[in-house]
């Protein structure tokens, strides 16, 4: 983020959450009060107004640089566990199906006498 991007000025990662923007504005305002840091306050105010005008938050969000590392980490956190669980279930289902298929194949080769001995024994 360049220093003049509204999210960077507020010290906030790009977001579509207006409450997060407001919260970041007030936190930054405590660091740059108007009576002590007029220039810093004016930068904060311009950034906040840019994000709070109609459509401003969406425009700033869509034009902000993409943090690929964060997006990838979030996707891994969100999807890895369910995918791993699905893979285990699929493997178990396949293994079970393969076991049944082998059992059926062996049984189909047995004569009745061999099958009765196997089940009786």
Tab-separated table of C-alpha atoms in Angstrom:
chain	number	residue	atom	x	y	z
A	1	UNK	CA	0.000	0.000	0.000
A	2	UNK	CA	1.239	3.467	-0.749
A	3	UNK	CA	1.097	5.926	2.140
A	4	UNK	CA	-1.730	7.952	0.570
A	5	UNK	CA	-4.126	5.066	0.117
A	6	UNK	CA	-7.016	5.468	2.563
A	7	UNK	CA	-6.553	2.046	4.153
A	8	UNK	CA	-2.833	2.678	4.666
A	9	UNK	CA	-3.476	6.111	6.178
A	10	UNK	CA	-5.851	4.529	8.697
A	11	UNK	CA	-3.455	1.640	9.326
A	12	UNK	CA	-6.060	-0.858	8.194
A	13	UNK	CA	-5.910	-3.809	5.840
A	14	UNK	CA	-8.326	-3.444	2.896
A	15	UNK	CA	-11.805	-4.392	4.047
A	16	UNK	CA	-15.440	-3.920	3.135
A	17	UNK	CA	-16.442	-3.565	6.797
A	18	UNK	CA	-17.571	0.014	7.570
A	19	UNK	CA	-17.371	-0.666	11.321
A	20	UNK	CA	-13.702	-1.640	10.978
A	21	UNK	CA	-13.037	1.580	9.063
A	22	UNK	CA	-14.733	3.669	11.750
A	23	UNK	CA	-12.857	1.854	14.498
A	24	UNK	CA	-9.520	2.330	12.725
A	25	UNK	CA	-10.302	6.018	12.200
A	26	UNK	CA	-10.918	6.647	15.886
A	27	UNK	CA	-7.821	4.655	16.866
A	28	UNK	CA	-5.713	6.689	14.409
A	29	UNK	CA	-7.366	9.895	15.616
A	30	UNK	CA	-6.006	9.217	19.098
A	31	UNK	CA	-2.502	9.090	17.581
A	32	UNK	CA	-3.014	12.272	15.511
A	33	UNK	CA	-5.250	14.683	17.467
A	34	UNK	CA	-6.123	17.852	15.520
A	35	UNK	CA	-4.682	20.226	18.151
A	36	UNK	CA	-1.267	18.502	18.106
A	37	UNK	CA	-0.863	17.147	14.561
A	38	UNK	CA	-3.015	19.148	12.188
A	39	UNK	CA	-1.391	17.695	9.035
A	40	UNK	CA	-1.767	14.105	10.282
A	41	UNK	CA	-5.366	14.790	11.283
A	42	UNK	CA	-6.153	16.227	7.841
A	43	UNK	CA	-4.679	13.109	6.155
A	44	UNK	CA	-6.821	10.896	8.429
A	45	UNK	CA	-9.921	12.946	7.758
A	46	UNK	CA	-9.413	12.799	3.955
A	47	UNK	CA	-8.901	9.032	4.123
A	48	UNK	CA	-11.958	8.533	6.339
A	49	UNK	CA	-14.146	10.718	4.128
A	50	UNK	CA	-12.932	8.880	1.006
A	51	UNK	CA	-13.963	5.565	2.563
A	52	UNK	CA	-17.290	6.723	3.992
A	53	UNK	CA	-18.749	8.518	0.985
A	54	UNK	CA	-21.219	6.421	-1.049
A	55	UNK	CA	-19.313	3.806	-3.016
A	56	UNK	CA	-15.984	4.999	-1.652
A	57	UNK	CA	-15.299	1.914	0.434
A	58	UNK	CA	-15.954	-0.422	-2.498
A	59	UNK	CA	-13.767	1.634	-4.859
A	60	UNK	CA	-10.896	1.777	-2.371
A	61	UNK	CA	-11.198	-1.931	-1.637
A	62	UNK	CA	-11.282	-2.930	-5.303
A	63	UNK	CA	-8.348	-0.686	-6.232
A	64	UNK	CA	-6.158	-1.645	-3.273
A	65	UNK	CA	-3.257	-4.037	-3.891
A	66	UNK	CA	-3.982	-7.700	-3.309
A	67	UNK	CA	-2.100	-9.333	-0.446
A	68	UNK	CA	-1.714	-12.777	-1.983
A	69	UNK	CA	0.076	-14.253	1.023
A	70	UNK	CA	-2.741	-13.302	3.389
A	71	UNK	CA	-5.413	-14.531	0.996
A	72	UNK	CA	-3.598	-17.849	0.543
A	73	UNK	CA	-3.167	-18.278	4.306
A	74	UNK	CA	-6.855	-17.520	4.902
A	75	UNK	CA	-7.891	-19.974	2.190
A	76	UNK	CA	-5.662	-22.687	3.639
A	77	UNK	CA	-7.089	-22.108	7.119
A	78	UNK	CA	-10.618	-22.208	5.775
A	79	UNK	CA	-10.393	-25.115	3.358
A	80	UNK	CA	-7.526	-27.429	4.377
A	81	UNK	CA	-9.303	-29.168	7.266
A	82	UNK	CA	-12.574	-29.831	5.361
A	83	UNK	CA	-10.629	-31.017	2.296
A	84	UNK	CA	-8.476	-33.312	4.393
A	85	UNK	CA	-11.579	-34.737	6.070
A	86	UNK	CA	-13.241	-35.272	2.682
A	87	UNK	CA	-10.107	-37.005	1.396
A	88	UNK	CA	-10.049	-39.348	4.401
A	89	UNK	CA	-13.743	-40.163	3.940
A	90	UNK	CA	-13.234	-40.734	0.213
A	91	UNK	CA	-10.218	-42.948	0.864
A	92	UNK	CA	-12.147	-44.945	3.445
A	93	UNK	CA	-15.078	-45.327	1.066
A	94	UNK	CA	-12.786	-46.382	-1.766
A	95	UNK	CA	-10.871	-48.784	0.471
A	96	UNK	CA	-14.147	-50.231	1.705
A	97	UNK	CA	-15.420	-50.585	-1.861
A	98	UNK	CA	-12.174	-52.221	-2.947
A	99	UNK	CA	-12.346	-54.646	-0.018
A	100	UNK	CA	-15.919	-55.575	-0.882
A	101	UNK	CA	-15.002	-55.983	-4.549
A	102	UNK	CA	-12.094	-58.306	-3.666
A	103	UNK	CA	-14.320	-60.291	-1.310
A	104	UNK	CA	-17.001	-60.652	-4.002
A	105	UNK	CA	-14.383	-61.697	-6.536
A	106	UNK	CA	-12.959	-64.356	-4.191
A	107	UNK	CA	-16.406	-65.591	-3.279
A	108	UNK	CA	-17.372	-65.889	-6.913
A	109	UNK	CA	-14.428	-68.244	-7.487
A	110	UNK	CA	-15.332	-70.520	-4.583
A	111	UNK	CA	-17.358	-73.649	-5.008
A	112	UNK	CA	-20.310	-74.138	-2.672
A	113	UNK	CA	-18.373	-76.603	-0.566
A	114	UNK	CA	-15.434	-74.195	-0.149
A	115	UNK	CA	-17.788	-71.337	0.743
A	116	UNK	CA	-19.626	-73.423	3.361
A	117	UNK	CA	-16.305	-74.490	4.914
A	118	UNK	CA	-15.080	-70.872	4.999
A	119	UNK	CA	-18.234	-69.646	6.754
A	120	UNK	CA	-18.453	-72.632	9.102
A	121	UNK	CA	-14.807	-72.498	10.122
